[in-house]
Every structure is written in C-alpha cells, then in structure tokens.
mmCIF file of C-alpha atoms in Angstrom:
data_model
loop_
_atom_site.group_PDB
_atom_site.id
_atom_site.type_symbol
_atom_site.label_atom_id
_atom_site.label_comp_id
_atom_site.label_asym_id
_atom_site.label_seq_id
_atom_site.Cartn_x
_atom_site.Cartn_y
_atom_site.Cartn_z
ATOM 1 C CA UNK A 6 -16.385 23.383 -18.176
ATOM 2 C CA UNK A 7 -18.988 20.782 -17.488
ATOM 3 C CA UNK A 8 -18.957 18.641 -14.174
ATOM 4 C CA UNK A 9 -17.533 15.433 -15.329
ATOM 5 C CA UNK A 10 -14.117 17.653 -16.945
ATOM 6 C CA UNK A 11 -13.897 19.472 -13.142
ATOM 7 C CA UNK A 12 -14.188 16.258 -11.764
ATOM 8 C CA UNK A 13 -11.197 14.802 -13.828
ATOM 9 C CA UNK A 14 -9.145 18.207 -13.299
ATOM 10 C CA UNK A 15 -9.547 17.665 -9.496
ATOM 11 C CA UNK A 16 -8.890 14.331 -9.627
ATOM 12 C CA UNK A 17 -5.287 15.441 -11.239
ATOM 13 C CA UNK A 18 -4.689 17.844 -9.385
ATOM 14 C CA UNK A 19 -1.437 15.906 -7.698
ATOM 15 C CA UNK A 20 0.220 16.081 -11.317
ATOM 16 C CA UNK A 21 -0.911 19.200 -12.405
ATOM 17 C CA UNK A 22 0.736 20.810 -9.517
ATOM 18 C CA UNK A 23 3.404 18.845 -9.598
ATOM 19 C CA UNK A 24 6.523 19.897 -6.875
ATOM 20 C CA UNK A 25 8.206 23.351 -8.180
ATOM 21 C CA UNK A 26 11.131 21.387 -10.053
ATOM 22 C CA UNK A 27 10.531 17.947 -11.488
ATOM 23 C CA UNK A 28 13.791 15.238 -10.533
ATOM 24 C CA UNK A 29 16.065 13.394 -13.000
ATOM 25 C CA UNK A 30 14.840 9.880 -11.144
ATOM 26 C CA UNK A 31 11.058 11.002 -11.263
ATOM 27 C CA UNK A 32 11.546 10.713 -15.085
ATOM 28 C CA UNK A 33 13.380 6.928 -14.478
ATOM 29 C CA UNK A 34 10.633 6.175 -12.432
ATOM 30 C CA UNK A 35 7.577 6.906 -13.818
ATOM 31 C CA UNK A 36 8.729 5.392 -17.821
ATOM 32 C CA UNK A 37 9.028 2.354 -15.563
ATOM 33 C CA UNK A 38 5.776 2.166 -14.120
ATOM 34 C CA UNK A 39 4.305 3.193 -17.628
ATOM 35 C CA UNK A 40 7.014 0.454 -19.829
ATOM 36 C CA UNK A 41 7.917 -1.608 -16.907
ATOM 37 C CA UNK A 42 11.452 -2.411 -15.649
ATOM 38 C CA UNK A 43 13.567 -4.101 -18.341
ATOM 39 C CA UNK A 44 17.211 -4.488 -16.436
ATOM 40 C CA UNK A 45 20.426 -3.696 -18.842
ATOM 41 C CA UNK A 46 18.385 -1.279 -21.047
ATOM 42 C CA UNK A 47 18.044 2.514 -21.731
ATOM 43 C CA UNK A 48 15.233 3.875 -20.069
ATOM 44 C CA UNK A 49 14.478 5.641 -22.541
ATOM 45 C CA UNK A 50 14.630 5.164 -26.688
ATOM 46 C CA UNK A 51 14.997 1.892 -25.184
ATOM 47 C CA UNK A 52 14.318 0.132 -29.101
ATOM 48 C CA UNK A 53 17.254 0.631 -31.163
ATOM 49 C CA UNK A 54 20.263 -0.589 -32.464
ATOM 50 C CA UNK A 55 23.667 1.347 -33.733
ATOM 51 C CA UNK A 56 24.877 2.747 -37.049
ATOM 52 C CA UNK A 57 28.443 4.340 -38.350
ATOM 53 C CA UNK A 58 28.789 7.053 -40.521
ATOM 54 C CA UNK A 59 30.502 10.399 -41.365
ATOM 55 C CA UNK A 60 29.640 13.801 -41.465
ATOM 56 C CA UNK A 61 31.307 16.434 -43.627
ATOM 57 C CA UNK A 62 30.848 19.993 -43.704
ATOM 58 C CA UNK A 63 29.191 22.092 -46.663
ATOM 59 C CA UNK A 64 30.076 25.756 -48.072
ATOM 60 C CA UNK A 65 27.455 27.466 -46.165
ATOM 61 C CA UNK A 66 29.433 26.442 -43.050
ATOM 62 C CA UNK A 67 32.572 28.194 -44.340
ATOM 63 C CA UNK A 68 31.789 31.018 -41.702
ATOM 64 C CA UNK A 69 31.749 28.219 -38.807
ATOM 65 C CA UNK A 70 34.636 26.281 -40.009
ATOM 66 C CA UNK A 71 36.504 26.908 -35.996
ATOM 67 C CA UNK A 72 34.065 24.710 -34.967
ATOM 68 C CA UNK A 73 35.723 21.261 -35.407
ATOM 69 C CA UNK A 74 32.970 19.303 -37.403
ATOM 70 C CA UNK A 75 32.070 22.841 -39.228
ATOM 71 C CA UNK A 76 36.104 22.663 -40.512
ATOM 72 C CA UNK A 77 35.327 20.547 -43.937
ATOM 73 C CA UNK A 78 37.214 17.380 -43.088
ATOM 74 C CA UNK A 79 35.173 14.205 -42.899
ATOM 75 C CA UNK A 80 34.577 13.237 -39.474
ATOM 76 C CA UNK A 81 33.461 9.836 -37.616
ATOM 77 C CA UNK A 82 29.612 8.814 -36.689
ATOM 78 C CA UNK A 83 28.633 6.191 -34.162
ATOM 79 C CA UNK A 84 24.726 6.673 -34.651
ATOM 80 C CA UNK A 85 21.911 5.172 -32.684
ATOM 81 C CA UNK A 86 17.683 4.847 -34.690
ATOM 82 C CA UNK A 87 15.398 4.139 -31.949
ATOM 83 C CA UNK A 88 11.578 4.187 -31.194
ATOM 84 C CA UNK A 89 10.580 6.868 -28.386
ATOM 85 C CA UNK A 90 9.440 5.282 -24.756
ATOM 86 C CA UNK A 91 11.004 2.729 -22.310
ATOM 87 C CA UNK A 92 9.502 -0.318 -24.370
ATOM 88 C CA UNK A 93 11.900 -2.388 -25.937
ATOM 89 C CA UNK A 94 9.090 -4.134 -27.623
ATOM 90 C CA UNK A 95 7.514 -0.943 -29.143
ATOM 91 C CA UNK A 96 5.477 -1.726 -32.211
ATOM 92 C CA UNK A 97 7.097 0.119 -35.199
ATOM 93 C CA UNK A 98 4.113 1.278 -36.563
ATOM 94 C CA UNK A 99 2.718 3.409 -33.687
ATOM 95 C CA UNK A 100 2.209 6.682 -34.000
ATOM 96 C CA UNK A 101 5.138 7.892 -31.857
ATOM 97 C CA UNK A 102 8.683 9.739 -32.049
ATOM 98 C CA UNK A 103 11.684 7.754 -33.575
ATOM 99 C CA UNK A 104 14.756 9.421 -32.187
ATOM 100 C CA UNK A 105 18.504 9.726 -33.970
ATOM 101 C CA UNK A 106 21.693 10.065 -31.189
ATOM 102 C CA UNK A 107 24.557 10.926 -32.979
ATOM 103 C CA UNK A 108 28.041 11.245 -31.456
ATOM 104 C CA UNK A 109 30.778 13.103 -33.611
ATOM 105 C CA UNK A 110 34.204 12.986 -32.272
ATOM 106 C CA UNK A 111 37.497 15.098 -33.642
ATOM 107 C CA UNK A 112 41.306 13.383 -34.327
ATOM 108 C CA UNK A 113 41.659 15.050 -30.920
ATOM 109 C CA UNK A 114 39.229 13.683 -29.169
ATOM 110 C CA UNK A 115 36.567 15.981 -29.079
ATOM 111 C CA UNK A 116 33.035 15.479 -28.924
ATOM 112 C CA UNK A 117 29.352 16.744 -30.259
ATOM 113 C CA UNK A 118 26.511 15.051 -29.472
ATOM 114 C CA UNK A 119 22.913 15.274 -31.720
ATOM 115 C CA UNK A 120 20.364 13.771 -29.969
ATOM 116 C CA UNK A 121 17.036 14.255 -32.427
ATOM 117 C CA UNK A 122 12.966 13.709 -32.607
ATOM 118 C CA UNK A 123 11.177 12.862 -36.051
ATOM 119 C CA UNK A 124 9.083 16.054 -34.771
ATOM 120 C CA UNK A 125 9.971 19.292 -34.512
ATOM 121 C CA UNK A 126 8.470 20.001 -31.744
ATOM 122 C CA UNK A 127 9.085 18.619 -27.479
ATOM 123 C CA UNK A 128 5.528 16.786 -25.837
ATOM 124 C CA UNK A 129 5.927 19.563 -23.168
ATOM 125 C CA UNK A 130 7.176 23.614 -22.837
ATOM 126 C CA UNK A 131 9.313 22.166 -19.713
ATOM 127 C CA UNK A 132 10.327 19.141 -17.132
ATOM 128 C CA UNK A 133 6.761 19.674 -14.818
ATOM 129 C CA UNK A 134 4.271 19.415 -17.339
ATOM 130 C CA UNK A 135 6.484 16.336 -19.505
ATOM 131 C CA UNK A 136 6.495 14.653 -16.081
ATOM 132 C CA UNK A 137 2.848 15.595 -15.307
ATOM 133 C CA UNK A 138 1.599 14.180 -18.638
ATOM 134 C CA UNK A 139 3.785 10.674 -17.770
ATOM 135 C CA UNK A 140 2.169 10.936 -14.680
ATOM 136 C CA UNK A 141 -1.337 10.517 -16.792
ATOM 137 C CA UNK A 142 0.110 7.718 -19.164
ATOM 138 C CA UNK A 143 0.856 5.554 -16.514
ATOM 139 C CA UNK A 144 -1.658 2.142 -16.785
ATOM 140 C CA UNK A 145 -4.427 1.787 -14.465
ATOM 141 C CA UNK A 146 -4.070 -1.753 -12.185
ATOM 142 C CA UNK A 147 -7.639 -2.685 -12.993
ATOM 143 C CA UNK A 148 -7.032 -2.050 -16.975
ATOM 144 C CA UNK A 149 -3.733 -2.459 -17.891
ATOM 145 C CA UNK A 150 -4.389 1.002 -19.909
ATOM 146 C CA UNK A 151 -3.792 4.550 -19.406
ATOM 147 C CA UNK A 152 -7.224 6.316 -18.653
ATOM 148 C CA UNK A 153 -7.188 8.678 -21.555
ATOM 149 C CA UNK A 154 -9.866 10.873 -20.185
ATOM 150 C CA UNK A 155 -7.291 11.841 -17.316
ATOM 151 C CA UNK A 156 -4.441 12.559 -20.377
ATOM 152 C CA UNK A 157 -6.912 14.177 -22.037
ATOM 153 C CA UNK A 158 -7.844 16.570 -19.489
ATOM 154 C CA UNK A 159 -4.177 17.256 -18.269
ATOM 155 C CA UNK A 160 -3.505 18.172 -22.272
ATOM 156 C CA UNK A 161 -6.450 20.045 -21.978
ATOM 157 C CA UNK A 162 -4.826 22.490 -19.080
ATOM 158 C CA UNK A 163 -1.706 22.545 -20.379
ATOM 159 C CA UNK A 164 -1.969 23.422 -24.177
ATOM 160 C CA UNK A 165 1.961 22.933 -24.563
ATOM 161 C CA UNK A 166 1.347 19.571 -24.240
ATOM 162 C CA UNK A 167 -0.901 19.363 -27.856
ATOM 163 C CA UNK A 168 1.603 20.066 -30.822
ATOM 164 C CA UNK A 169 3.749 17.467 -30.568
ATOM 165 C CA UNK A 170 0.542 15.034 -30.546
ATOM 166 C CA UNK A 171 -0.882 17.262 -32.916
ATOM 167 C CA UNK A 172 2.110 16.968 -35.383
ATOM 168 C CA UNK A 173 2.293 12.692 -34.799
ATOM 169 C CA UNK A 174 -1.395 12.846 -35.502
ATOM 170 C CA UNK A 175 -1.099 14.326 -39.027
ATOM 171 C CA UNK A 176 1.708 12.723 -40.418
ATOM 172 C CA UNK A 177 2.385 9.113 -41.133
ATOM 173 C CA UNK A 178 5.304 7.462 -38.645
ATOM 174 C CA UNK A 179 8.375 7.173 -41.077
ATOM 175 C CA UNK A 180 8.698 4.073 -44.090
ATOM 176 C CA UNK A 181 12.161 3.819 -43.013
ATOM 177 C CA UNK A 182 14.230 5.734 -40.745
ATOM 178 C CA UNK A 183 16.136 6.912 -43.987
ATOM 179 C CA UNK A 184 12.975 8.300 -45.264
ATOM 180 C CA UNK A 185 12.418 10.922 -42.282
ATOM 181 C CA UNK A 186 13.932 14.027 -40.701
ATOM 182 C CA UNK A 187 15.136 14.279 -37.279
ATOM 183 C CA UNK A 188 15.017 17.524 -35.558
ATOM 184 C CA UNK A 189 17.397 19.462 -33.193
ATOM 185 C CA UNK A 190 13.858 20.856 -31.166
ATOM 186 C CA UNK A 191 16.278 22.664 -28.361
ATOM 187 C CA UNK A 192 18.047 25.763 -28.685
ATOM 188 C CA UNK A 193 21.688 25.964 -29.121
ATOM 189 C CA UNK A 194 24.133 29.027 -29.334
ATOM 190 C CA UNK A 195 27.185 28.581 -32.403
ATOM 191 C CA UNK A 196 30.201 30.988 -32.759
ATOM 192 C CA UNK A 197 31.069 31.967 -36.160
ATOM 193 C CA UNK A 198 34.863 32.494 -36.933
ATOM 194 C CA UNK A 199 34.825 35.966 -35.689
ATOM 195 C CA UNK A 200 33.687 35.108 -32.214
ATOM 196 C CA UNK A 201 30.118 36.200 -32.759
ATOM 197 C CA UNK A 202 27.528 33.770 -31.120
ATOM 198 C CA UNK A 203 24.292 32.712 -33.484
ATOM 199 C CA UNK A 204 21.052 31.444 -32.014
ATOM 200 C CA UNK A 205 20.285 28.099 -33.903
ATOM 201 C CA UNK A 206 18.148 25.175 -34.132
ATOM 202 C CA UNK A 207 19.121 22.109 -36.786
ATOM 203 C CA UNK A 208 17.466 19.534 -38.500
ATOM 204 C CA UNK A 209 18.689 17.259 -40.553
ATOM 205 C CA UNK A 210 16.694 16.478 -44.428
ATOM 206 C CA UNK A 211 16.544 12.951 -45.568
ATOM 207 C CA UNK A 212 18.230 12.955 -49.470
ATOM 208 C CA UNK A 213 16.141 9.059 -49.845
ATOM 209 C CA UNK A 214 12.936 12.352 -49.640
ATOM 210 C CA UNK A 215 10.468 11.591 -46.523
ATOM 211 C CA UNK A 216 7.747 8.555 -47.016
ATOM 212 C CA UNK A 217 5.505 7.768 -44.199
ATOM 213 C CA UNK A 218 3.317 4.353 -43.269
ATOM 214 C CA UNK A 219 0.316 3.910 -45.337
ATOM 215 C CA UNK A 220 -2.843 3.960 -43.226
ATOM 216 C CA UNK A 221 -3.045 0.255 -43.557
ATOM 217 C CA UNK A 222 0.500 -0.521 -42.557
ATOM 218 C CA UNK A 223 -0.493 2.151 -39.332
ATOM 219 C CA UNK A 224 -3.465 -0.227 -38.542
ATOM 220 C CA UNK A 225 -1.764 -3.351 -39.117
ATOM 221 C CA UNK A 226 -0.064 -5.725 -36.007
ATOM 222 C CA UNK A 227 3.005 -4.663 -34.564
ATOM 223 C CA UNK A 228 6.021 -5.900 -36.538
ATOM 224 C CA UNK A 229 9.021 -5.492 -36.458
ATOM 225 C CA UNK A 230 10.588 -3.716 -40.016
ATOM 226 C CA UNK A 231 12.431 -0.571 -39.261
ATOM 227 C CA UNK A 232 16.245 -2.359 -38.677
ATOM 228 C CA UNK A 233 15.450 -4.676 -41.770
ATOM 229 C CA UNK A 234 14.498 -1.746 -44.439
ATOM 230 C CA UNK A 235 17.481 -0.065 -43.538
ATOM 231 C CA UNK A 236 19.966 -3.039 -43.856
ATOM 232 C CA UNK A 237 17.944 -3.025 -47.046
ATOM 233 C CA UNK A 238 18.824 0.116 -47.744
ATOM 234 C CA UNK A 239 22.541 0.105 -47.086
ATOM 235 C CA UNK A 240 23.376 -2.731 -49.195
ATOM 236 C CA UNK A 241 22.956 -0.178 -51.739
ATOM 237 C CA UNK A 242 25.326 2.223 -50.638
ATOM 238 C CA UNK A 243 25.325 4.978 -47.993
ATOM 239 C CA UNK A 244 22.275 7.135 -46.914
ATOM 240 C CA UNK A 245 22.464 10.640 -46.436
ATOM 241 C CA UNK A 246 20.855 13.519 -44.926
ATOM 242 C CA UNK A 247 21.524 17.525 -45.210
ATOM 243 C CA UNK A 248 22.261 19.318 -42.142
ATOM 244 C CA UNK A 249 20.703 22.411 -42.149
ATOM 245 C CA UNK A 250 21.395 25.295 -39.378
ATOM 246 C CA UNK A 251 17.977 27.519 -38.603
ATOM 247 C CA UNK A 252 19.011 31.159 -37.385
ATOM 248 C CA UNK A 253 16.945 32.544 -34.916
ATOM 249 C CA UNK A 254 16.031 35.927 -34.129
ATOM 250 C CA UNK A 255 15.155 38.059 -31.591
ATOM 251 C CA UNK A 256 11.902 36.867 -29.845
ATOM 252 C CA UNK A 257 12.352 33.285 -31.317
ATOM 253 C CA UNK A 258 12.447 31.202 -27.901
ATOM 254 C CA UNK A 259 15.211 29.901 -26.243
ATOM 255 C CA UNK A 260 13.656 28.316 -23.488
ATOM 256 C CA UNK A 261 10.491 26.362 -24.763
ATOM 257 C CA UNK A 262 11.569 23.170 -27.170
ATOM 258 C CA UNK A 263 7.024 22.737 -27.487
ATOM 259 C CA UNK A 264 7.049 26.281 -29.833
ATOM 260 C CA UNK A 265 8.144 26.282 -32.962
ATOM 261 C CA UNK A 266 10.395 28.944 -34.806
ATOM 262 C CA UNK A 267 8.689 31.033 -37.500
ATOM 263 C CA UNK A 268 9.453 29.532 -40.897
ATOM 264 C CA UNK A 269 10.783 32.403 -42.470
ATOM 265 C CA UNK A 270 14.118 31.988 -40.708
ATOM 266 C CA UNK A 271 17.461 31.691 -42.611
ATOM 267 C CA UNK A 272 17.851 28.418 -42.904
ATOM 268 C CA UNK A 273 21.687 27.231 -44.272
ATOM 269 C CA UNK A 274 22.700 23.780 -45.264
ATOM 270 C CA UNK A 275 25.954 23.128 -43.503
ATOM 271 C CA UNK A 276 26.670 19.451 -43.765
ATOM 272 C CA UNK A 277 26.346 16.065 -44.833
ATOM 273 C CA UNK A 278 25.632 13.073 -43.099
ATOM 274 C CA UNK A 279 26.343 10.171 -44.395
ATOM 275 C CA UNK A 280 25.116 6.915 -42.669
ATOM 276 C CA UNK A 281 27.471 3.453 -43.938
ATOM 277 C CA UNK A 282 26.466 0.882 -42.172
ATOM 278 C CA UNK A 283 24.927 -1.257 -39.166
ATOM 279 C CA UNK A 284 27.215 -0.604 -36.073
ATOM 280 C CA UNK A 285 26.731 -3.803 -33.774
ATOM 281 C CA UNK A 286 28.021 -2.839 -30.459
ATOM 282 C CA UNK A 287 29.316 0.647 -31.146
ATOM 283 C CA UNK A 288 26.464 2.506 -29.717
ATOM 284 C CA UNK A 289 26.281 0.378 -26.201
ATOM 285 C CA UNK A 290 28.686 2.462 -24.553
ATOM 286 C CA UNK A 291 27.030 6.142 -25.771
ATOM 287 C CA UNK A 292 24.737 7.502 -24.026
ATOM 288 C CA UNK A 293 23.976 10.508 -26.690
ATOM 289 C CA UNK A 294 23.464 13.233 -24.037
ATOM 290 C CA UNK A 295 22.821 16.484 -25.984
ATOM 291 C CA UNK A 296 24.671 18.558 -23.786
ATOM 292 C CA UNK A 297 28.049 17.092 -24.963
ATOM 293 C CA UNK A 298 29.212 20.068 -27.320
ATOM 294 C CA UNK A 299 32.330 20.872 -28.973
ATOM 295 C CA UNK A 300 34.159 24.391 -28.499
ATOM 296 C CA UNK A 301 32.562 27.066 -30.126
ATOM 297 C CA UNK A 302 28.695 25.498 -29.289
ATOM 298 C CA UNK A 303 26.819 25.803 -25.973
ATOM 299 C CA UNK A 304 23.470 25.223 -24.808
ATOM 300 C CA UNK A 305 20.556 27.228 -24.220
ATOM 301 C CA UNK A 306 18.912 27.251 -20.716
ATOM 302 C CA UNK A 307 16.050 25.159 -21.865
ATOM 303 C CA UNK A 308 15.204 23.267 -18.765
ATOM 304 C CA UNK A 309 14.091 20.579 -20.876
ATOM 305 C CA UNK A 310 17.374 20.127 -22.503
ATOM 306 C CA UNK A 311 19.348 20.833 -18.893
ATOM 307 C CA UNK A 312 17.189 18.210 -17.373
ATOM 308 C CA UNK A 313 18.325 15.347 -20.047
ATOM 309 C CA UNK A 314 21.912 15.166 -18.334
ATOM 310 C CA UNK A 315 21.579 13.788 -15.127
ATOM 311 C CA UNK A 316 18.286 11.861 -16.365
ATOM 312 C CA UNK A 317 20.762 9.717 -19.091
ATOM 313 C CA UNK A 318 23.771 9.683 -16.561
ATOM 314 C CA UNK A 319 21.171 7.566 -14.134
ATOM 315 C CA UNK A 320 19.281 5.699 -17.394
ATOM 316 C CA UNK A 321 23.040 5.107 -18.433
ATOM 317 C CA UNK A 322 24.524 3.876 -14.964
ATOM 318 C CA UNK A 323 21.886 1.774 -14.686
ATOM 319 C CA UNK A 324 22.156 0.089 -17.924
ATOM 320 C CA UNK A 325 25.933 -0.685 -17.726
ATOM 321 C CA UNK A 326 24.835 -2.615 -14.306
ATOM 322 C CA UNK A 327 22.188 -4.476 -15.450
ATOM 323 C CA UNK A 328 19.249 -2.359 -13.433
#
C-alpha cells in the first residue's frame, strides 16, 4: 500500500468505521447532502412515474398455487420505473440502477410487494458499508464533486462494494425499461402447498429481449427518453416479462444481497407480468416497501432488506408532507 492510499484510508477512517448499526435517517440524510433536498419527493428512486398491469401465474407455480398471486387468477399491478438516487433530474443515460416497485394486491385485500434493481447484485454486503460508501459520494464544497480517490479507496477496503459497479460497468444502462430485467437481489423464503418453505430469489425476463444504450447514446447529454419509449411501446399493446423463481441451496446466502447465487440453480418460470399502461397518480400513494409479503412468503434476515422499512416509512412520511 503506498503512502498516498494510507493517507486516503486514514483520512476515511470516520466512514469506514462507521457506528456498529447504521440508522434509517442516516440513509435520508446523507442522499440529501449527495442529491440535495427536493420537498414532496421520494428520497430515493426519486425519478419515476407509475404503470398498471397484471400478473398471472404459470404451470411451474402449480406447487405454490396457496400463495395468492401463485393461485393462476390474473391479479392487479400498480407499478412504479424509476432511475436509482435522490435526483429527480437524473440523466437517463448514466450508468446507474433503474429500479421496478411493484405492488400486487388479492380480491381480499392482500398485498406483495417487488421492489427490483436492473442488477443482480446490492452496492454493499450490508447497511454500514452502503452508508459508508454514501458517505464517500457526498460532493466536496470546494468542487461540487465527489472526490473519487476517497470512493475509490473505501471500495478498495471493502470489496463488497465492487460487483454491483462492476456489473453497471460492463453492461449498457437499458434502451427502454421494457428491454431490461429487474432483479429480486434479497433473499426470500416461499411455502409450497404442502407447508414446506423454499429459499428463493426472483427476477423477472423482459419478453421485448434486453437492449442496452449504444456507447454514443451513453456519452451523449442527459435527456430525458425512458417515459417516452415506453408510451411508445404501449401503444402497441402490453409488455411483458417472465417471472422466474431461483431455488437456493444450502450454502447459497441468505444474508448478503452483494453475492450472487451460483448459476446452476433451478430456476422455474412462475408468472407473467404484463405491464398495460401509464398509471398517472396510482403509484403516489405506494411506497413499494419489499417487506410487504403475502401469506405463505417471508423475508430473510438480510439487514439490507430489514433496513429498507423504516428508511421508506420516513422517505414516505416525508413525501406525503411536502419535506
């Protein structure tokens, strides 16, 4: 390690031993300082707009059918596409996350929430070092920039913190967000019809096939095209994407949504999702929180995933007051 690396590494030292357990607000707080405050939006994702659908079950969910949007019968979608970060100005051809909330509900009322990364993998193993590596992004005064040499030394110590950036730096931000998958990235734990629980991870595979950016559209200026090719799109007719249910296996993680599962694992295609239209409004009141799970699902104890609760409920509360 040569001097001017120690030097940086000291010079983090604050974030990279950041207090024992990181704090719902500290998240609120620092996307501010790195977006700024924009009052009456999400805090995060905070580029979107709504979409309703449907989703339907396959056959290869037959042996999941108690599970209420596993059952076969078509159910209602109020969808949210979105750009990752608190920006509501984010260009739409950065080399970032796009993000897909989707909220299922039952004739009785019940609920599932998606909410989903176009990669597969989380920027960090758990809530510290995703805080710690904020901590780096936020702009310098004197600059107006992040110092990169201080993000690229915290990545440096904490290697969970490279595949996602790894992943966003070899493949081309999506066309269209009908032309990319979304990803599950947590854990989650499904009953089958006998009772039996089932480690799983989802993703869900565009049918439009995935097309990326060109590398002259990447190193064009910002525009904004994302909301219009989609419109585009659905004047055609509904989009749709396959569901498909990942079983894990013993030693496949539970806990860290930076690692991914070995690809090898049965994979099953258990639904359909079919996207209809632009939704307006239907979104506002949704906050997409991926711990909202219908009977027969429950989470993992990724702290990750655990930590995204309170940290909407606050982005949320906020937004309905105009904070």
């Amino acid at each position: 390690m040569n001097k001017v690396t120690l030097s940086l590494l000291l010079a983090l030292s604050p974030a990279l031993h950041a207090a024992e357990q990181a704090t719902p607000n500290q998240f609120i707080d620092v996307f501010a300082k790195i977006f700024g405050e924009h009052k009456g939006e999400r805090k995060g994702h905070a580029k979107g707009f709504c979409a309703v659908g449907s989703f339907q079950a396959l056959p290869e969910a037959k042996n999941f059918s108690s599970v209420f949007w596993l059952s076969g019968e078509k159910v209602p979608v109020t969808a949210r596409f979105s750009m990752a970060g608190g920006s509501p100005n984010a260009p739409e051809n950065a080399r970032s996350p796009r993000g897909l909330g989707l909220q299922l509900k039952s004739s009785k009322g019940e609920l599932q929430h998606f909410a989903m990364l176009t990669t597969p993998v989380f920027g960090a193993k758990d809530p510290e070092n995703f805080l710690g590596l904020l901590q780096t992004l936020i702009p310098d005064p004197a600059t107006g920039k992040a110092d990169l040499a201080k993000v690229q030394a915290f990545r440096a110590a904490h290697p969970d913190t490279q595949p996602q950036t790894e992943y966003l730096a070899k493949n081309s931000p999506p066309w269209s967000y009908a032309t990319t998958a979304y990803f599950g990235i947590h854990t989650f734990f499904i009953k089958d019809n006998s009772g039996v629980e089932h480690k799983v991870r989802w993703h869900f595979v565009p049918e439009d096939g995935v097309k990326g950016l060109t590398q002259a559209e990447i190193k064009a200026p910002p525009t904004d095209f994302l909301q219009k090719r989609l419109s585009e799109r659905l004047a055609k007719g509904p989009t749709h994407w396959t569901m498909q249910l990942v079983l894990g296996e013993a030693g496949d993680t539970e806990t860290d949504p930076s690692v991914l599962w070995p690809t090898q694992r049965t994979t099953l295609d258990i639904g359909r999702l079919s996207i209809e239209e632009q939704g307006g409004e239907a979104c506002t009141v949704v906050n997409f929180d991926p711990n909202v799970l219908s009977p027969g699902v429950r989470a993992s104890a990724d702290r990750v995933l655990q930590m995204r609760s309170p940290a909407y409920a606050i982005s949320f509360g906020k937004r309905l007051t105009n904070q």
